[in-house]
PDB file of C-alpha atoms in Angstrom:
ATOM      1  CA  PRO N   1      20.422  16.079  -1.614  1.00  0.00           C
ATOM      2  CA  LEU N   2      19.355  12.809   0.706  1.00  0.00           C
ATOM      3  CA  LEU N   3      17.393  10.204  -0.353  1.00  0.00           C
ATOM      4  CA  LEU N   4      13.313  11.114   0.082  1.00  0.00           C
ATOM      5  CA  PHE N   5      10.914   9.071   1.430  1.00  0.00           C
ATOM      6  CA  MET N   6       7.339   9.364   0.203  1.00  0.00           C
ATOM      7  CA  LEU N   7       4.945   8.336   2.980  1.00  0.00           C
ATOM      8  CA  LEU N   8       1.318   6.900   1.910  1.00  0.00           C
ATOM      9  CA  ALA N   9      -1.175   5.967   4.735  1.00  0.00           C
ATOM     10  CA  GLY N  10      -3.792   3.337   4.865  1.00  0.00           C
ATOM     11  CA  SER N  11      -7.355   3.689   5.085  1.00  0.00           C
ATOM     12  CA  ASP N  12      -7.035   5.033   8.515  1.00  0.00           C
ATOM     13  CA  GLY N  13      -5.972   8.177   6.682  1.00  0.00           C
ATOM     14  CA  PRO N  14      -2.947  10.472   6.029  1.00  0.00           C
ATOM     15  CA  MET N  15      -2.309  11.487   9.701  1.00  0.00           C
ATOM     16  CA  SER N  16      -2.435   8.155  11.061  1.00  0.00           C
ATOM     17  CA  ALA N  17      -0.169   7.091  13.687  1.00  0.00           C
ATOM     18  CA  ALA N  18       2.210   4.806  11.688  1.00  0.00           C
ATOM     19  CA  VAL N  19       2.642   7.880   9.372  1.00  0.00           C
ATOM     20  CA  ARG N  20       3.508  10.422  11.913  1.00  0.00           C
ATOM     21  CA  GLU N  21       6.073   7.774  13.579  1.00  0.00           C
ATOM     22  CA  TRP N  22       7.737   6.701  10.471  1.00  0.00           C
ATOM     23  CA  ARG N  23       7.995  10.715   9.491  1.00  0.00           C
ATOM     24  CA  ARG N  24       9.725  11.071  13.166  1.00  0.00           C
ATOM     25  CA  PHE N  25      12.174   8.073  12.967  1.00  0.00           C
ATOM     26  CA  LEU N  26      12.996   9.159   9.111  1.00  0.00           C
ATOM     27  CA  ASN N  27      13.997  12.898   9.946  1.00  0.00           C
ATOM     28  CA  ASP N  28      15.868  12.129  13.209  1.00  0.00           C
ATOM     29  CA  SER N  29      17.519   9.506  11.102  1.00  0.00           C
ATOM     30  CA  GLY N  30      18.678  12.543   8.903  1.00  0.00           C
ATOM     31  CA  PHE N  31      15.886  11.374   5.753  1.00  0.00           C
ATOM     32  CA  ALA N  32      13.512  13.927   4.267  1.00  0.00           C
ATOM     33  CA  THR N  33      10.082  12.696   4.155  1.00  0.00           C
ATOM     34  CA  PHE N  34       6.937  13.703   2.223  1.00  0.00           C
ATOM     35  CA  THR N  35       3.580  12.666   3.612  1.00  0.00           C
ATOM     36  CA  LEU N  36       1.138  12.193   0.673  1.00  0.00           C
ATOM     37  CA  ASN N  37      -2.263  12.903   1.515  1.00  0.00           C
ATOM     38  CA  SER N  38      -4.931  11.149  -1.007  1.00  0.00           C
ATOM     39  CA  TYR N  39      -8.025  11.632   1.545  1.00  0.00           C
ATOM     40  CA  SER N  40      -8.115  15.228   2.293  1.00  0.00           C
ATOM     41  CA  GLY N  41      -8.759  16.224  -1.908  1.00  0.00           C
ATOM     42  CA  ARG N  42     -11.358  14.070  -2.210  1.00  0.00           C
ATOM     43  CA  GLY N  43     -13.501  14.944   0.764  1.00  0.00           C
ATOM     44  CA  PHE N  44     -12.210  12.617   3.677  1.00  0.00           C
ATOM     45  CA  SER N  45     -10.669  11.827   5.914  1.00  0.00           C
ATOM     46  CA  GLU N  46     -10.450   8.007   6.344  1.00  0.00           C
ATOM     47  CA  ALA N  47     -11.771   4.776   4.605  1.00  0.00           C
ATOM     48  CA  SER N  48     -11.650   2.245   6.996  1.00  0.00           C
ATOM     49  CA  GLY N  49     -15.084   2.079   7.474  1.00  0.00           C
ATOM     50  CA  ASP N  50     -16.039   2.785   3.715  1.00  0.00           C
ATOM     51  CA  GLN N  51     -13.375   1.284   1.510  1.00  0.00           C
ATOM     52  CA  ALA N  52     -15.297   1.643  -1.959  1.00  0.00           C
ATOM     53  CA  ARG N  53     -14.568   5.841  -0.837  1.00  0.00           C
ATOM     54  CA  PHE N  54     -12.337   5.882  -4.022  1.00  0.00           C
ATOM     55  CA  GLY N  55     -10.906   3.251  -6.108  1.00  0.00           C
ATOM     56  CA  GLN N  56      -8.166   0.526  -5.128  1.00  0.00           C
ATOM     57  CA  PHE N  57      -5.263   2.026  -7.297  1.00  0.00           C
ATOM     58  CA  SER N  58      -6.173   5.600  -7.336  1.00  0.00           C
ATOM     59  CA  GLN N  59      -3.255   6.181  -4.816  1.00  0.00           C
ATOM     60  CA  ILE N  60      -0.860   5.074  -7.450  1.00  0.00           C
ATOM     61  CA  TYR N  61      -1.951   7.891  -9.996  1.00  0.00           C
ATOM     62  CA  ASP N  62      -1.334  10.218  -6.542  1.00  0.00           C
ATOM     63  CA  VAL N  63       2.337   8.734  -6.324  1.00  0.00           C
ATOM     64  CA  TYR N  64       3.197   9.398  -9.976  1.00  0.00           C
ATOM     65  CA  ARG N  65       1.895  13.246  -9.741  1.00  0.00           C
ATOM     66  CA  ALA N  66       3.526  13.675  -6.457  1.00  0.00           C
ATOM     67  CA  VAL N  67       7.151  11.968  -7.918  1.00  0.00           C
ATOM     68  CA  GLU N  68       6.826  14.617 -10.908  1.00  0.00           C
ATOM     69  CA  THR N  69       6.103  17.591  -8.029  1.00  0.00           C
ATOM     70  CA  LEU N  70       9.024  16.558  -5.999  1.00  0.00           C
ATOM     71  CA  ALA N  71      11.489  16.083  -8.992  1.00  0.00           C
ATOM     72  CA  LYS N  72      10.889  19.856  -9.595  1.00  0.00           C
ATOM     73  CA  ASP N  73      12.303  20.896  -6.077  1.00  0.00           C
ATOM     74  CA  THR N  74      16.046  21.932  -5.967  1.00  0.00           C
ATOM     75  CA  ARG N  75      16.364  20.790  -2.485  1.00  0.00           C
ATOM     76  CA  VAL N  76      15.050  17.207  -4.038  1.00  0.00           C
ATOM     77  CA  ASP N  77      17.130  14.468  -5.943  1.00  0.00           C
ATOM     78  CA  GLY N  78      14.369  13.247  -8.239  1.00  0.00           C
ATOM     79  CA  THR N  79      15.834  10.187  -8.826  1.00  0.00           C
ATOM     80  CA  ARG N  80      16.461   9.309  -4.985  1.00  0.00           C
ATOM     81  CA  ILE N  81      12.513   9.047  -4.048  1.00  0.00           C
ATOM     82  CA  ALA N  82      11.639   6.066  -2.032  1.00  0.00           C
ATOM     83  CA  VAL N  83       7.810   5.026  -1.750  1.00  0.00           C
ATOM     84  CA  MET N  84       6.562   3.536   1.385  1.00  0.00           C
ATOM     85  CA  GLY N  85       3.171   2.671   1.924  1.00  0.00           C
ATOM     86  CA  PHE N  86       0.999   1.300   4.676  1.00  0.00           C
ATOM     87  CA  SER N  87      -1.692  -1.098   4.462  1.00  0.00           C
ATOM     88  CA  ARG N  88      -3.939   0.681   1.386  1.00  0.00           C
ATOM     89  CA  GLY N  89      -0.979   2.890   1.060  1.00  0.00           C
ATOM     90  CA  GLY N  90       1.216  -0.305   0.630  1.00  0.00           C
ATOM     91  CA  ASN N  91      -0.766  -1.269  -2.282  1.00  0.00           C
ATOM     92  CA  ALA N  92       0.302   1.671  -3.770  1.00  0.00           C
ATOM     93  CA  ALA N  93       3.703   1.579  -2.667  1.00  0.00           C
ATOM     94  CA  LEU N  94       3.595  -2.191  -4.516  1.00  0.00           C
ATOM     95  CA  TYR N  95       1.870  -1.840  -7.526  1.00  0.00           C
ATOM     96  CA  SER N  96       3.262   1.243  -8.543  1.00  0.00           C
ATOM     97  CA  ALA N  97       6.283  -0.696  -9.511  1.00  0.00           C
ATOM     98  CA  MET N  98       4.114  -2.417 -12.488  1.00  0.00           C
ATOM     99  CA  LEU N  99       5.660  -1.018 -15.724  1.00  0.00           C
ATOM    100  CA  ARG N 100       1.982  -1.256 -17.144  1.00  0.00           C
ATOM    101  CA  PHE N 101       1.149   1.618 -14.880  1.00  0.00           C
ATOM    102  CA  GLN N 102       4.166   3.386 -15.261  1.00  0.00           C
ATOM    103  CA  ASP N 103       4.194   3.482 -19.054  1.00  0.00           C
ATOM    104  CA  ALA N 104       0.211   4.860 -18.754  1.00  0.00           C
ATOM    105  CA  PHE N 105       0.486   7.034 -16.252  1.00  0.00           C
ATOM    106  CA  GLY N 106       4.029   7.401 -14.459  1.00  0.00           C
ATOM    107  CA  PRO N 107       5.761  10.307 -13.789  1.00  0.00           C
ATOM    108  CA  LYS N 108       7.291  12.757 -16.656  1.00  0.00           C
ATOM    109  CA  SER N 109      10.391  13.660 -14.340  1.00  0.00           C
ATOM    110  CA  GLY N 110      11.885  11.875 -11.134  1.00  0.00           C
ATOM    111  CA  ARG N 111      11.854   8.211 -10.689  1.00  0.00           C
ATOM    112  CA  ILE N 112      10.856   5.948  -7.933  1.00  0.00           C
ATOM    113  CA  ALA N 113      13.915   4.771  -6.481  1.00  0.00           C
ATOM    114  CA  ALA N 114      12.617   2.106  -4.415  1.00  0.00           C
ATOM    115  CA  HIS N 115       9.337   0.507  -2.993  1.00  0.00           C
ATOM    116  CA  LEU N 116       8.851  -0.483   0.091  1.00  0.00           C
ATOM    117  CA  PRO N 117       5.124  -1.630   1.047  1.00  0.00           C
ATOM    118  CA  PHE N 118       3.907  -2.622   4.528  1.00  0.00           C
ATOM    119  CA  TYR N 119       1.229  -4.942   4.481  1.00  0.00           C
ATOM    120  CA  PRO N 120      -0.597  -4.176   1.479  1.00  0.00           C
ATOM    121  CA  ALA N 121      -2.946  -6.231  -0.024  1.00  0.00           C
ATOM    122  CA  CYS N 122      -2.143  -8.947  -2.761  1.00  0.00           C
ATOM    123  CA  ASN N 123      -4.753 -10.527  -3.362  1.00  0.00           C
ATOM    124  CA  PHE N 124      -5.406  -9.132  -6.757  1.00  0.00           C
ATOM    125  CA  GLU N 125      -4.556 -10.861 -10.408  1.00  0.00           C
ATOM    126  CA  LEU N 126      -3.479  -8.332 -12.653  1.00  0.00           C
ATOM    127  CA  VAL N 127      -2.974  -8.017 -16.161  1.00  0.00           C
ATOM    128  CA  ASP N 128       1.300  -7.916 -16.640  1.00  0.00           C
ATOM    129  CA  GLN N 129       1.591  -7.917 -13.011  1.00  0.00           C
ATOM    130  CA  LEU N 130       5.178  -9.420 -13.175  1.00  0.00           C
ATOM    131  CA  ARG N 131       6.515  -6.956 -15.511  1.00  0.00           C
ATOM    132  CA  VAL N 132       7.751  -4.421 -12.885  1.00  0.00           C
ATOM    133  CA  THR N 133      10.797  -1.784 -12.872  1.00  0.00           C
ATOM    134  CA  ASP N 134      14.230  -2.989 -11.841  1.00  0.00           C
ATOM    135  CA  SER N 135      13.893  -0.837  -8.641  1.00  0.00           C
ATOM    136  CA  PRO N 136      13.847  -2.794  -5.480  1.00  0.00           C
ATOM    137  CA  ILE N 137      10.902  -3.958  -4.285  1.00  0.00           C
ATOM    138  CA  ARG N 138      10.853  -4.842  -0.255  1.00  0.00           C
ATOM    139  CA  GLU N 139       7.676  -5.796   1.174  1.00  0.00           C
ATOM    140  CA  PHE N 140       7.176  -6.193   4.972  1.00  0.00           C
ATOM    141  CA  HIS N 141       4.551  -7.955   6.606  1.00  0.00           C
ATOM    142  CA  GLY N 142       3.175  -9.681   9.911  1.00  0.00           C
ATOM    143  CA  ALA N 143       2.509 -13.768   9.707  1.00  0.00           C
ATOM    144  CA  GLN N 144      -0.717 -13.354  11.583  1.00  0.00           C
ATOM    145  CA  ASP N 145      -2.250 -10.545  10.031  1.00  0.00           C
ATOM    146  CA  ASP N 146      -5.894 -10.798   9.359  1.00  0.00           C
ATOM    147  CA  TRP N 147      -6.897  -7.903   7.275  1.00  0.00           C
ATOM    148  CA  THR N 148      -4.517  -8.090   4.373  1.00  0.00           C
ATOM    149  CA  PRO N 149      -3.038 -11.738   4.817  1.00  0.00           C
ATOM    150  CA  ALA N 150       0.259 -12.528   4.118  1.00  0.00           C
ATOM    151  CA  ALA N 151       0.179 -15.558   2.135  1.00  0.00           C
ATOM    152  CA  PRO N 152      -1.131 -13.904  -0.981  1.00  0.00           C
ATOM    153  CA  CYS N 153       1.716 -11.309  -0.501  1.00  0.00           C
ATOM    154  CA  ARG N 154       4.036 -13.863  -0.515  1.00  0.00           C
ATOM    155  CA  ALA N 155       2.959 -15.613  -3.484  1.00  0.00           C
ATOM    156  CA  TYR N 156       3.348 -12.607  -5.520  1.00  0.00           C
ATOM    157  CA  ILE N 157       7.188 -11.786  -4.505  1.00  0.00           C
ATOM    158  CA  ASP N 158       8.157 -14.877  -4.564  1.00  0.00           C
ATOM    159  CA  ALA N 159       6.477 -14.935  -8.333  1.00  0.00           C
ATOM    160  CA  LEU N 160       7.761 -11.443  -8.962  1.00  0.00           C
ATOM    161  CA  ALA N 161      11.447 -12.774  -7.485  1.00  0.00           C
ATOM    162  CA  ALA N 162      11.111 -15.843 -10.069  1.00  0.00           C
ATOM    163  CA  ALA N 163      10.226 -13.525 -13.028  1.00  0.00           C
ATOM    164  CA  GLY N 164      13.879 -11.740 -12.390  1.00  0.00           C
ATOM    165  CA  GLY N 165      12.337  -8.650 -10.250  1.00  0.00           C
ATOM    166  CA  ASP N 166      14.433  -7.405  -7.275  1.00  0.00           C
ATOM    167  CA  ALA N 167      11.508  -8.623  -4.977  1.00  0.00           C
ATOM    168  CA  LYS N 168      12.043  -9.750  -1.239  1.00  0.00           C
ATOM    169  CA  MET N 169       9.472  -9.830   1.334  1.00  0.00           C
ATOM    170  CA  THR N 170      10.521  -9.976   5.267  1.00  0.00           C
ATOM    171  CA  GLU N 171       7.339 -12.141   7.112  1.00  0.00           C
ATOM    172  CA  TYR N 172       7.553 -11.531  10.748  1.00  0.00           C
ATOM    173  CA  ALA N 173       6.179 -14.190  13.371  1.00  0.00           C
ATOM    174  CA  GLY N 174       3.554 -13.548  15.530  1.00  0.00           C
ATOM    175  CA  ALA N 175       2.837  -9.951  14.179  1.00  0.00           C
ATOM    176  CA  HIS N 176      -0.037  -8.477  13.240  1.00  0.00           C
ATOM    177  CA  HIS N 177      -1.803  -6.076  10.764  1.00  0.00           C
ATOM    178  CA  ALA N 178      -0.145  -2.409  11.524  1.00  0.00           C
ATOM    179  CA  PHE N 179       2.760  -3.914  13.625  1.00  0.00           C
ATOM    180  CA  ASP N 180       4.576  -0.928  12.964  1.00  0.00           C
ATOM    181  CA  ASN N 181       2.412   1.503  14.785  1.00  0.00           C
ATOM    182  CA  PRO N 182       3.518   1.656  18.606  1.00  0.00           C
ATOM    183  CA  HIS N 183       0.014   3.612  19.691  1.00  0.00           C
ATOM    184  CA  SER N 184      -1.802   0.095  19.482  1.00  0.00           C
ATOM    185  CA  PRO N 185       0.047  -2.501  22.196  1.00  0.00           C
ATOM    186  CA  GLU N 186      -3.514  -4.258  22.741  1.00  0.00           C
ATOM    187  CA  ARG N 187      -5.026  -6.183  19.758  1.00  0.00           C
ATOM    188  CA  TYR N 188      -8.321  -4.021  18.353  1.00  0.00           C
ATOM    189  CA  SER N 189     -10.803  -4.405  15.707  1.00  0.00           C
ATOM    190  CA  ASP N 190     -13.810  -2.495  15.086  1.00  0.00           C
ATOM    191  CA  PRO N 191     -16.795  -3.511  13.738  1.00  0.00           C
ATOM    192  CA  LYS N 192     -17.007  -1.011  10.990  1.00  0.00           C
ATOM    193  CA  TRP N 193     -13.822  -2.267   9.312  1.00  0.00           C
ATOM    194  CA  GLN N 194     -13.899  -4.119   6.318  1.00  0.00           C
ATOM    195  CA  THR N 195     -11.649  -6.510   4.994  1.00  0.00           C
ATOM    196  CA  SER N 196     -11.861  -8.533   1.602  1.00  0.00           C
ATOM    197  CA  ARG N 197      -8.784 -11.119   2.865  1.00  0.00           C
ATOM    198  CA  ASN N 198     -10.951 -14.065   1.569  1.00  0.00           C
ATOM    199  CA  CYS N 199     -12.000 -12.439  -2.135  1.00  0.00           C
ATOM    200  CA  LEU N 200      -9.320 -12.899  -5.291  1.00  0.00           C
ATOM    201  CA  ARG N 201      -9.763  -9.912  -7.550  1.00  0.00           C
ATOM    202  CA  ARG N 202      -8.932 -10.435 -10.997  1.00  0.00           C
ATOM    203  CA  GLU N 203      -8.676  -7.958 -13.519  1.00  0.00           C
ATOM    204  CA  VAL N 204     -11.233  -8.884 -16.508  1.00  0.00           C
ATOM    205  CA  ASP N 205     -11.456  -6.047 -19.116  1.00  0.00           C
ATOM    206  CA  ALA N 206     -10.305  -3.301 -17.411  1.00  0.00           C
ATOM    207  CA  GLN N 207     -12.686  -4.111 -14.272  1.00  0.00           C
ATOM    208  CA  LEU N 208     -11.920  -6.061 -11.063  1.00  0.00           C
ATOM    209  CA  VAL N 209     -13.826  -9.268 -10.660  1.00  0.00           C
ATOM    210  CA  ASN N 210     -14.629 -11.433  -7.752  1.00  0.00           C
ATOM    211  CA  ALA N 211     -12.978 -14.284  -9.209  1.00  0.00           C
ATOM    212  CA  ALA N 212     -15.101 -16.836  -7.390  1.00  0.00           C
ATOM    213  CA  THR N 213     -18.580 -15.140  -8.848  1.00  0.00           C
ATOM    214  CA  GLY N 214     -17.225 -13.700 -12.183  1.00  0.00           C
ATOM    215  CA  LYS N 215     -19.363 -10.481 -10.958  1.00  0.00           C
ATOM    216  CA  ALA N 216     -17.722  -7.073 -11.000  1.00  0.00           C
ATOM    217  CA  PHE N 217     -16.414  -6.631  -7.020  1.00  0.00           C
ATOM    218  CA  SER N 218     -17.688  -4.766  -4.911  1.00  0.00           C
ATOM    219  CA  TYR N 219     -17.561  -4.186  -1.136  1.00  0.00           C
ATOM    220  CA  ALA N 220     -21.460  -4.846  -0.659  1.00  0.00           C
ATOM    221  CA  ASP N 221     -20.398  -8.369  -1.371  1.00  0.00           C
ATOM    222  CA  ALA N 222     -21.187 -11.123   0.598  1.00  0.00           C
ATOM    223  CA  TRP N 223     -17.528 -12.215   0.749  1.00  0.00           C
ATOM    224  CA  ILE N 224     -16.405  -8.928   2.388  1.00  0.00           C
ATOM    225  CA  GLU N 225     -15.985  -9.019   5.862  1.00  0.00           C
ATOM    226  CA  TYR N 226     -16.048  -7.292   9.252  1.00  0.00           C
ATOM    227  CA  ARG N 227     -13.622  -6.678  12.465  1.00  0.00           C
ATOM    228  CA  PRO N 228     -10.359  -7.190  10.673  1.00  0.00           C
ATOM    229  CA  SER N 229      -7.382  -6.358  13.966  1.00  0.00           C
ATOM    230  CA  VAL N 230      -4.139  -3.898  14.559  1.00  0.00           C
ATOM    231  CA  GLN N 231      -1.954  -4.982  16.843  1.00  0.00           C
ATOM    232  CA  SER N 232       1.580  -3.437  17.419  1.00  0.00           C
ATOM    233  CA  SER N 233       4.616  -5.985  17.844  1.00  0.00           C
TER     234      SER N 233
END
């Protein structure tokens, strides 16, 4: 069986243009794909304007259960599943590599062979976040991203590599958020879109808190900003 790519959309929903284009490209290249829908089953189609609709790391649990399900399919080699996510889906593609999460919730069968996050949010400080799987982590980011800035991801990936993880980041000069989506050639923003780009979120007693205030993180915080932008490169 061929390597299978599990595709995870960002907050624009499971049928985002980026997911459609990557699925087409990968299929045309001879790879199998599986699009994971973390939205419809929860009763909504997107979260760009209301990021609080579901938890920051809910998609990680979805990934693990999907790996188990795919591993039962005789057409799939359950040990050759790459998780590829975009923006919020990139969060799951990245942090699903944490052994702490795998130990607690990971798939009972199958294995994630590679983690491929595109422009995730990395402004987190999580317990044991440097203890990750030995599967390769390859992160991709636009240097001009104003939705999920590149700098926190650069710091995290560098720290993972320094700790012995197989982690590398590719940063594209001049590129913005969703640089891989050919359907947004002009830079675009929406007044409803939310970003936590300037809010470091720290895990304290199993809760995410705003590191600047010590209070529980919320998308109602004054730190939340609006109108981040997207543009393809």
